[in-house]
GROMACS .gro file of C-alpha atoms in nm:
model
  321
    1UNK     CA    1  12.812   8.300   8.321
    2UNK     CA    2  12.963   8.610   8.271
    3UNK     CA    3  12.766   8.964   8.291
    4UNK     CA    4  12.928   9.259   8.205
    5UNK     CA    5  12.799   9.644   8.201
    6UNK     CA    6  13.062   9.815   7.960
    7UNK     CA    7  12.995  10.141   8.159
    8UNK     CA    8  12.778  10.260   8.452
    9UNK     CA    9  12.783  10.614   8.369
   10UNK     CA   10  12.701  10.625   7.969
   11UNK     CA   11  12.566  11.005   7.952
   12UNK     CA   12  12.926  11.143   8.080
   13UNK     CA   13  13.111  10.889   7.890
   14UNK     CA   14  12.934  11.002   7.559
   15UNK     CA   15  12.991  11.398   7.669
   16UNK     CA   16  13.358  11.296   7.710
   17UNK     CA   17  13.450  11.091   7.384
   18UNK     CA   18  13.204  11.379   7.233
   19UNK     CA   19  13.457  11.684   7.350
   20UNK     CA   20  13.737  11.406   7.162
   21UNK     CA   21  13.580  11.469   6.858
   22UNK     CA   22  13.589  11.838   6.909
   23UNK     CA   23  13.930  11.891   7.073
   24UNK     CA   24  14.088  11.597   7.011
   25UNK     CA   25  14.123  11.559   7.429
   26UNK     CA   26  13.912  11.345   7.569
   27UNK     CA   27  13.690  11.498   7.876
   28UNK     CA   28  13.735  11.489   8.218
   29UNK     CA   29  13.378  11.438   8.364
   30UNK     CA   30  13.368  11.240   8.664
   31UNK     CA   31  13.000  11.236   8.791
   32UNK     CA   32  12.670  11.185   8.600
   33UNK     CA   33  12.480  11.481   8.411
   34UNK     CA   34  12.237  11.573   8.643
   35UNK     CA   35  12.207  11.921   8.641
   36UNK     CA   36  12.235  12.004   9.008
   37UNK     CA   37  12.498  12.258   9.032
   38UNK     CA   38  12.374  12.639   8.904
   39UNK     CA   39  12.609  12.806   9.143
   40UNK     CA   40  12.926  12.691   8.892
   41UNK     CA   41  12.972  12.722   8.505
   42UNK     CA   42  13.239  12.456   8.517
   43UNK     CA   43  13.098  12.143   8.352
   44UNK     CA   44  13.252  11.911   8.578
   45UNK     CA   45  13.083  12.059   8.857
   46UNK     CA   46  12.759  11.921   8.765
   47UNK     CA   47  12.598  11.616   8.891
   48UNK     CA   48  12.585  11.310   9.148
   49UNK     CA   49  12.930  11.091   9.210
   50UNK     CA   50  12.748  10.771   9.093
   51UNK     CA   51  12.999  10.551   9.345
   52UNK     CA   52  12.901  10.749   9.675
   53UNK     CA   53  12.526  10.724   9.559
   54UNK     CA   54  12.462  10.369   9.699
   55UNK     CA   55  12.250  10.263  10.013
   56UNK     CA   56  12.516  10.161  10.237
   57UNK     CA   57  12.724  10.465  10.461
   58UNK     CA   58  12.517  10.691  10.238
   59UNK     CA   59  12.594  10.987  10.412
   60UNK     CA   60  12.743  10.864  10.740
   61UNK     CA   61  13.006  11.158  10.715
   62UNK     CA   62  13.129  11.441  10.501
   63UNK     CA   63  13.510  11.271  10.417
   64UNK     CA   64  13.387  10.989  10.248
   65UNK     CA   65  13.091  11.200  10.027
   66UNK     CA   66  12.986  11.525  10.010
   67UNK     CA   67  12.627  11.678  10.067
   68UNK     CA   68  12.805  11.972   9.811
   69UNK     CA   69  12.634  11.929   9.494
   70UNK     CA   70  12.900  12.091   9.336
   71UNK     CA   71  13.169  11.882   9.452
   72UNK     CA   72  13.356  11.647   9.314
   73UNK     CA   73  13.206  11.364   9.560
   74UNK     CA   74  12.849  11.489   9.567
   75UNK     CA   75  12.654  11.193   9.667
   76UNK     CA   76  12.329  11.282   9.565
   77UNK     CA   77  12.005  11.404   9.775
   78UNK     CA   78  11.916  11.015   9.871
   79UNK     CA   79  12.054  10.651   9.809
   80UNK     CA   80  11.966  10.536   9.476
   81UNK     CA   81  11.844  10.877   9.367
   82UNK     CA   82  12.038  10.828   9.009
   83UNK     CA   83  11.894  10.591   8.753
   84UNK     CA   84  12.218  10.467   8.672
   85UNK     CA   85  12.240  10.328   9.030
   86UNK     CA   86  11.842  10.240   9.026
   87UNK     CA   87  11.983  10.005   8.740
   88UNK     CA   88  12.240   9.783   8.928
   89UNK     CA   89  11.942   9.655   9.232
   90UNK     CA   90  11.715   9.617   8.918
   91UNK     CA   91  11.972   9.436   8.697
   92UNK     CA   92  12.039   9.172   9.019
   93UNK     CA   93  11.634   9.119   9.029
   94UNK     CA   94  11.624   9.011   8.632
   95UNK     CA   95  11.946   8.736   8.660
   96UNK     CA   96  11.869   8.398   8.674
   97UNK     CA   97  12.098   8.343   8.988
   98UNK     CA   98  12.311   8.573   9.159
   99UNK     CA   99  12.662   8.606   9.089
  100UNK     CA  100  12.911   8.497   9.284
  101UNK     CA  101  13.177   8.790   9.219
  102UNK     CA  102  13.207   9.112   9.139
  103UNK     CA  103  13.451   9.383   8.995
  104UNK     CA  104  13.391   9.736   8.970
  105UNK     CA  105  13.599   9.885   8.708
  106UNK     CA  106  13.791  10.245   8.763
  107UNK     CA  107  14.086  10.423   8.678
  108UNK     CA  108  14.321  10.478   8.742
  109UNK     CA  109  14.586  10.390   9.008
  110UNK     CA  110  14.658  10.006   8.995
  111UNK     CA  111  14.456   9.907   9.324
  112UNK     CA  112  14.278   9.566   9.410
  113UNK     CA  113  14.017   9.725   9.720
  114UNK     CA  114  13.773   9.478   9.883
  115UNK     CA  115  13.479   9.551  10.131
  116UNK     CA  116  13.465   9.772  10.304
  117UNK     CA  117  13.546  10.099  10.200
  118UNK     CA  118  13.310  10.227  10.501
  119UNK     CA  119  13.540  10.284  10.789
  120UNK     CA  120  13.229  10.228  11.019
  121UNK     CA  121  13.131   9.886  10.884
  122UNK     CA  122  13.493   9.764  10.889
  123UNK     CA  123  13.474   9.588  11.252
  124UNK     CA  124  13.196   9.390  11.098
  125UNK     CA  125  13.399   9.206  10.862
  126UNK     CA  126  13.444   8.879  11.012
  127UNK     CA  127  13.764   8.688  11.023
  128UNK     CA  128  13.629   8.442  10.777
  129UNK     CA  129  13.514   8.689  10.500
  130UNK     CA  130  13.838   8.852  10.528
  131UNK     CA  131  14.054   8.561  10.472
  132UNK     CA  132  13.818   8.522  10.133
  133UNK     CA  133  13.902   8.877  10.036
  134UNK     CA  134  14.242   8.839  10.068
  135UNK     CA  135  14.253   8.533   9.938
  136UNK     CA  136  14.036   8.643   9.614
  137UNK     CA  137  14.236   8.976   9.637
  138UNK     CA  138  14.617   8.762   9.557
  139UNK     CA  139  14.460   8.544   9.327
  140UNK     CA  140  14.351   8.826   9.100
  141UNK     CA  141  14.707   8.992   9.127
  142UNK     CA  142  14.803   8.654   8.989
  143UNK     CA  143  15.118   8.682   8.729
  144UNK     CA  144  15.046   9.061   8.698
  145UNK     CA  145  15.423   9.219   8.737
  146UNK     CA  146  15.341   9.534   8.866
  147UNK     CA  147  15.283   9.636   9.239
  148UNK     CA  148  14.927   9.655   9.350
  149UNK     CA  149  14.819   9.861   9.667
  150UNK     CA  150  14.571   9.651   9.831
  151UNK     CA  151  14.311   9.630  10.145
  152UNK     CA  152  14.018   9.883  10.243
  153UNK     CA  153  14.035  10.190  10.106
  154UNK     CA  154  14.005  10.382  10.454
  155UNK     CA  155  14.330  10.178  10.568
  156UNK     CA  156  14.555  10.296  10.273
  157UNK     CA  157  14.777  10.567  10.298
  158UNK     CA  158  14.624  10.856  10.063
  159UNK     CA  159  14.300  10.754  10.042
  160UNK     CA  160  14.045  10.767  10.309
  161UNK     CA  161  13.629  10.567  10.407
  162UNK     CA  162  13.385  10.579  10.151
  163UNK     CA  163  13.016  10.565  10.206
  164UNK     CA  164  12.812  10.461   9.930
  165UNK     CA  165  13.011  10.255   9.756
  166UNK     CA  166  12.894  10.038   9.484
  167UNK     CA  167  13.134   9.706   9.627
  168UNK     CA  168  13.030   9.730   9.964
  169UNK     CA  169  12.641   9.778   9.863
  170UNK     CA  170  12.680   9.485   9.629
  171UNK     CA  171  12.868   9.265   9.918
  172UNK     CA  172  12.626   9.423  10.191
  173UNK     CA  173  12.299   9.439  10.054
  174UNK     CA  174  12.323   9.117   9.817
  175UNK     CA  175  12.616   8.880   9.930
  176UNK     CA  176  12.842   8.922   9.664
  177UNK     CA  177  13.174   8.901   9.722
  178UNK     CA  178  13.292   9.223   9.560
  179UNK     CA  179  13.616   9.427   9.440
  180UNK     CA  180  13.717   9.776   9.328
  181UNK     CA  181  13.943   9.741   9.101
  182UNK     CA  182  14.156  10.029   8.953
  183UNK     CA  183  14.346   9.986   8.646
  184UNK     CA  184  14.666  10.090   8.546
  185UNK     CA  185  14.845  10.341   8.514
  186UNK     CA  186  14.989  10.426   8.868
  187UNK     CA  187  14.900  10.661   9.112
  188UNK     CA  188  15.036  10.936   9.137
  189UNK     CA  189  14.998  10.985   8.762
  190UNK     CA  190  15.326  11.155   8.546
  191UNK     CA  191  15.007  11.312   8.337
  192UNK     CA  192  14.610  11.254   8.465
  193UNK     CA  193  14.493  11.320   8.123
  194UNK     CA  194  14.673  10.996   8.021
  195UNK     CA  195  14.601  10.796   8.348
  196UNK     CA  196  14.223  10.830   8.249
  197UNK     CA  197  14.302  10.817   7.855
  198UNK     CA  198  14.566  10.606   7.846
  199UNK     CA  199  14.691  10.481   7.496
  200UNK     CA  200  14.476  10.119   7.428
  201UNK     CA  201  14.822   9.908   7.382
  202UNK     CA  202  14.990  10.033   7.675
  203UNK     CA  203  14.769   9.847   7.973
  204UNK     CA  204  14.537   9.656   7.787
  205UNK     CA  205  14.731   9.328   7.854
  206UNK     CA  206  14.763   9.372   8.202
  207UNK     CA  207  14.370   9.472   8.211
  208UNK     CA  208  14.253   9.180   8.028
  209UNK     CA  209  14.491   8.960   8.251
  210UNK     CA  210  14.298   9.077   8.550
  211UNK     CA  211  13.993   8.995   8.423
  212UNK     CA  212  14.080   8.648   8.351
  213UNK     CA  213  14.178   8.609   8.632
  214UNK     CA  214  13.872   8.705   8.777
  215UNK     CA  215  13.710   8.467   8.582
  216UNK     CA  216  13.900   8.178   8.707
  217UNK     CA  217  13.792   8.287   9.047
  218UNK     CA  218  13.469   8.283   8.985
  219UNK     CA  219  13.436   8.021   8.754
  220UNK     CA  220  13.682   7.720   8.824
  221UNK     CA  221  13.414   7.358   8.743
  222UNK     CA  222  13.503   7.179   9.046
  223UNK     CA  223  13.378   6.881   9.274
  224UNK     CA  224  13.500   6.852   9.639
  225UNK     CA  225  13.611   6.442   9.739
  226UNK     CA  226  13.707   6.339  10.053
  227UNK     CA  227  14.000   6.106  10.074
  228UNK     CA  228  13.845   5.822  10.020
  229UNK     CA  229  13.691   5.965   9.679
  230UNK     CA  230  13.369   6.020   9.779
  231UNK     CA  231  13.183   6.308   9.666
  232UNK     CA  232  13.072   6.615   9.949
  233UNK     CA  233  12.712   6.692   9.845
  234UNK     CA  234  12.655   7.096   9.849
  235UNK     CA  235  12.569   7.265  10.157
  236UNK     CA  236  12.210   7.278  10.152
  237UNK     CA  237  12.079   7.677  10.337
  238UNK     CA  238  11.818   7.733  10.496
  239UNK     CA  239  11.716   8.039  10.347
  240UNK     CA  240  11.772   8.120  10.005
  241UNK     CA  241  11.870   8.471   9.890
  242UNK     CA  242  11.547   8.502   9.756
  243UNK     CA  243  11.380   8.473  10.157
  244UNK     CA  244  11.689   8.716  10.214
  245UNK     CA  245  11.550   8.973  10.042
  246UNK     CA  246  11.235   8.943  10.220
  247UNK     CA  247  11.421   8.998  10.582
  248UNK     CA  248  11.627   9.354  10.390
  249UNK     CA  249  11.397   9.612  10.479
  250UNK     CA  250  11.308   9.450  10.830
  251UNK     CA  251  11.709   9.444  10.909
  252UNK     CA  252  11.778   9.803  10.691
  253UNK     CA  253  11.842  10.008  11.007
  254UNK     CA  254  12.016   9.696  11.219
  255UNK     CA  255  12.379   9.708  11.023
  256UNK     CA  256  12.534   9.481  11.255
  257UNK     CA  257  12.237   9.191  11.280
  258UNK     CA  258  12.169   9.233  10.928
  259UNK     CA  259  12.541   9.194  10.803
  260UNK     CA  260  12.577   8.876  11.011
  261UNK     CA  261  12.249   8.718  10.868
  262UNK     CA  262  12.295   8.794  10.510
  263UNK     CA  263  12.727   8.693  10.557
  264UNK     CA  264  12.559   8.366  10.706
  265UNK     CA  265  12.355   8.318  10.430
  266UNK     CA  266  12.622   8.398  10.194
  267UNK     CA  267  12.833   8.140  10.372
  268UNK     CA  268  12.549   7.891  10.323
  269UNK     CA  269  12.472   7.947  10.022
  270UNK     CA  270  12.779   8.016   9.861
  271UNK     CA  271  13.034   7.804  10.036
  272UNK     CA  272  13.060   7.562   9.754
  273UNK     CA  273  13.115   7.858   9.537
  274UNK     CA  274  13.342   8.041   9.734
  275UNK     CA  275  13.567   7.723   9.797
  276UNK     CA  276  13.539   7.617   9.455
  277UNK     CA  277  13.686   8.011   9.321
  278UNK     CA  278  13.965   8.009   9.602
  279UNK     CA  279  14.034   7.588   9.532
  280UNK     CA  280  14.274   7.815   9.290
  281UNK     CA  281  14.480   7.904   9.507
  282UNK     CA  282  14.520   7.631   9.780
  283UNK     CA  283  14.704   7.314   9.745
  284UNK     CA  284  14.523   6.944   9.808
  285UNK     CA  285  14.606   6.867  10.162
  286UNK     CA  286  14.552   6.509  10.302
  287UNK     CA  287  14.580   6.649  10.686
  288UNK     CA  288  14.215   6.920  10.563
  289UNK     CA  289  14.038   6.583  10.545
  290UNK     CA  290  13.942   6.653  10.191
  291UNK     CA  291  14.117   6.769   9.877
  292UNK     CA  292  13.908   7.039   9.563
  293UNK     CA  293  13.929   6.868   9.278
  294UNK     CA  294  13.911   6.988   8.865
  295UNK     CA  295  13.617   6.899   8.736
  296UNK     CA  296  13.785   6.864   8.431
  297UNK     CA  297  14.000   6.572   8.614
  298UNK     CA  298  13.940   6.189   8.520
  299UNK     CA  299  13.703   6.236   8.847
  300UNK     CA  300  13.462   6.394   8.626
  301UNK     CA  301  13.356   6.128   8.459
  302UNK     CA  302  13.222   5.934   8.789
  303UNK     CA  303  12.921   6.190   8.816
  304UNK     CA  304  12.668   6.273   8.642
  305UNK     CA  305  12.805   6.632   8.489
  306UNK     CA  306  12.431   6.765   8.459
  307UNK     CA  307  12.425   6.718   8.875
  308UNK     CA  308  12.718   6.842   8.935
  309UNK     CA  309  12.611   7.165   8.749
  310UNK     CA  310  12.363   7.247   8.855
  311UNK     CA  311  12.512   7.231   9.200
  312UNK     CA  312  12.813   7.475   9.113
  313UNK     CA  313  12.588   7.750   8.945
  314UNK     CA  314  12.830   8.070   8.955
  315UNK     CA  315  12.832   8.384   8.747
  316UNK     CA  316  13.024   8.699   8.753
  317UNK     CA  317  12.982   9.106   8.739
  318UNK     CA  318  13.193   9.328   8.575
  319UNK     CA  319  13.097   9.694   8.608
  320UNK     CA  320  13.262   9.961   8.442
  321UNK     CA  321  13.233  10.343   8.623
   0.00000   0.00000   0.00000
């Protein structure tokens, strides 16, 4: 299942298409439109930076957001305070299950960036989940010719820690294994009103390439055999992400216990998942003990398909900013 929000920031979207129409140059507006700067008459001045607005790092420092409300970063007076971020928690309550990837759409720069952007959470990435992000992170580079830059933002040259960002709340707060994704052109930019405008034909190939291969991440039908052909049930967790929810508030100001229990609940409950997406990119080996295969394989037609289903239940989120 695929769920897609064409833009998280509609209102400055429409402003900027609408200065098309009347200049035939597309605007430049970056944040939201509410009306918090009175101390500038430059309209990009006004409102919140939508992707430092989100309830994890929110305001750990002043590199990574800005308590300006006039700058370019301004994250807003509190976490959520925007109702185009109050839409992504409330969006995640209405889905029937929760999805198992996620890509948050920018441009411009050509940059796969995984969780998390927060310099300060970074030591609590496990060596487990960041095998999966790198793994996840080559497998949607997959046939694309150009050179990606790659990692956590705060370790690339150029860039520097965010706090409040949308793919490290969504990864944080609700287990999803997230990425920032920026689209082409490159970075540095030989014009930035084209690297935010570009012309449709010139990257829309290599755009809709990385979404597919997103998809076949997130969405590969697969059973897991041993070698003597017998099927691995799914992990069963103890807590569903449901009872996880519950526990958010009580953990809220314990980052490190908190990240451990929801990562081992994501491992839990999403390990079938997670090896079913990255079953892309490994080959069967005998000496695992085990070997992922297609569902679509002549094994699928020694299970029942409506078991093996409901047991692989995946979905995906793409998010445009």
């Amino acid at each position: 299942m695929v769920w897609v929000i064409p833009s998280l920031n509609p209102d400055t979207y429409d402003r900027n298409v609408l200065q098309f129409e009347k200049t035939q140059r597309y605007g430049m507006r970056r944040k939201n439109q509410h009306p918090v700067c009175s101390k500038s008459i430059l309209y990009m001045d006004n409102g919140v930076d939508l992707n430092r607005n989100f309830p994890v790092c929110f305001a750990i420092d002043k590199e990574g957001s800005s308590p300006d409300v006039c700058s370019e970063i301004y994250r807003g007076p509190k976490p959520l305070s925007e109702p185009e971020t109050q839409a992504i928690p409330a969006f995640l309550r209405l889905l029937p299950f929760p999805p198992t990837l996620a890509l948050s759409l920018h441009a411009f720069g050509r940059s796969v960036l995984h969780p998390f952007s927060c310099q300060s959470l970074a030591s609590t990435l496990n060596s487990t989940m960041l095998h999966l992000f790198k793994h996840g992170t080559r497998s949607i580079l997959s046939n694309i010719p150009h050179k990606y830059t790659t990692g956590q933002a705060w370790e690339i040259p150029g860039l520097y820690s965010v706090n409040g960002d949308a793919a490290d709340y969504l990864f944080h707060a609700h287990s999803i294994l997230s990425f920032n994704v920026e689209l082409p052109p490159d970075y540095p930019p030989k014009n930035e009103y084209l690297s935010f405008w570009p012309p449709r034909q010139d990257h829309v190939q290599e755009a809709n390439l990385l979404l597919w291969n997103a998809l076949k991440l997130s969405g590969c039908d697969l059973v897991i055999e041993n070698n003597q052909n017998q099927r691995y049930e799914k992990p069963k967790s103890k807590m569903n992400l449901r009872e996880d929810e519950k526990h958010e508030n009580e953990n809220r100001n314990r980052h490190d216990n908190a990240l451990v229990f929801r990562i081992t609940v994501f491992i839990s409950r999403f390990v079938f998942t997670i090896e079913r997406g990255l079953s892309c990119l490994f080959e069967s080996s005998s000496s695992m003990g085990f070997r992922i295969v297609p569902m679509e394989s002549s094994l699928a037609s020694r299970f029942d398909r409506a078991s093996v289903s409901s047991s692989v239940q995946s979905s995906i989120l793409f998010a445009g900013f």
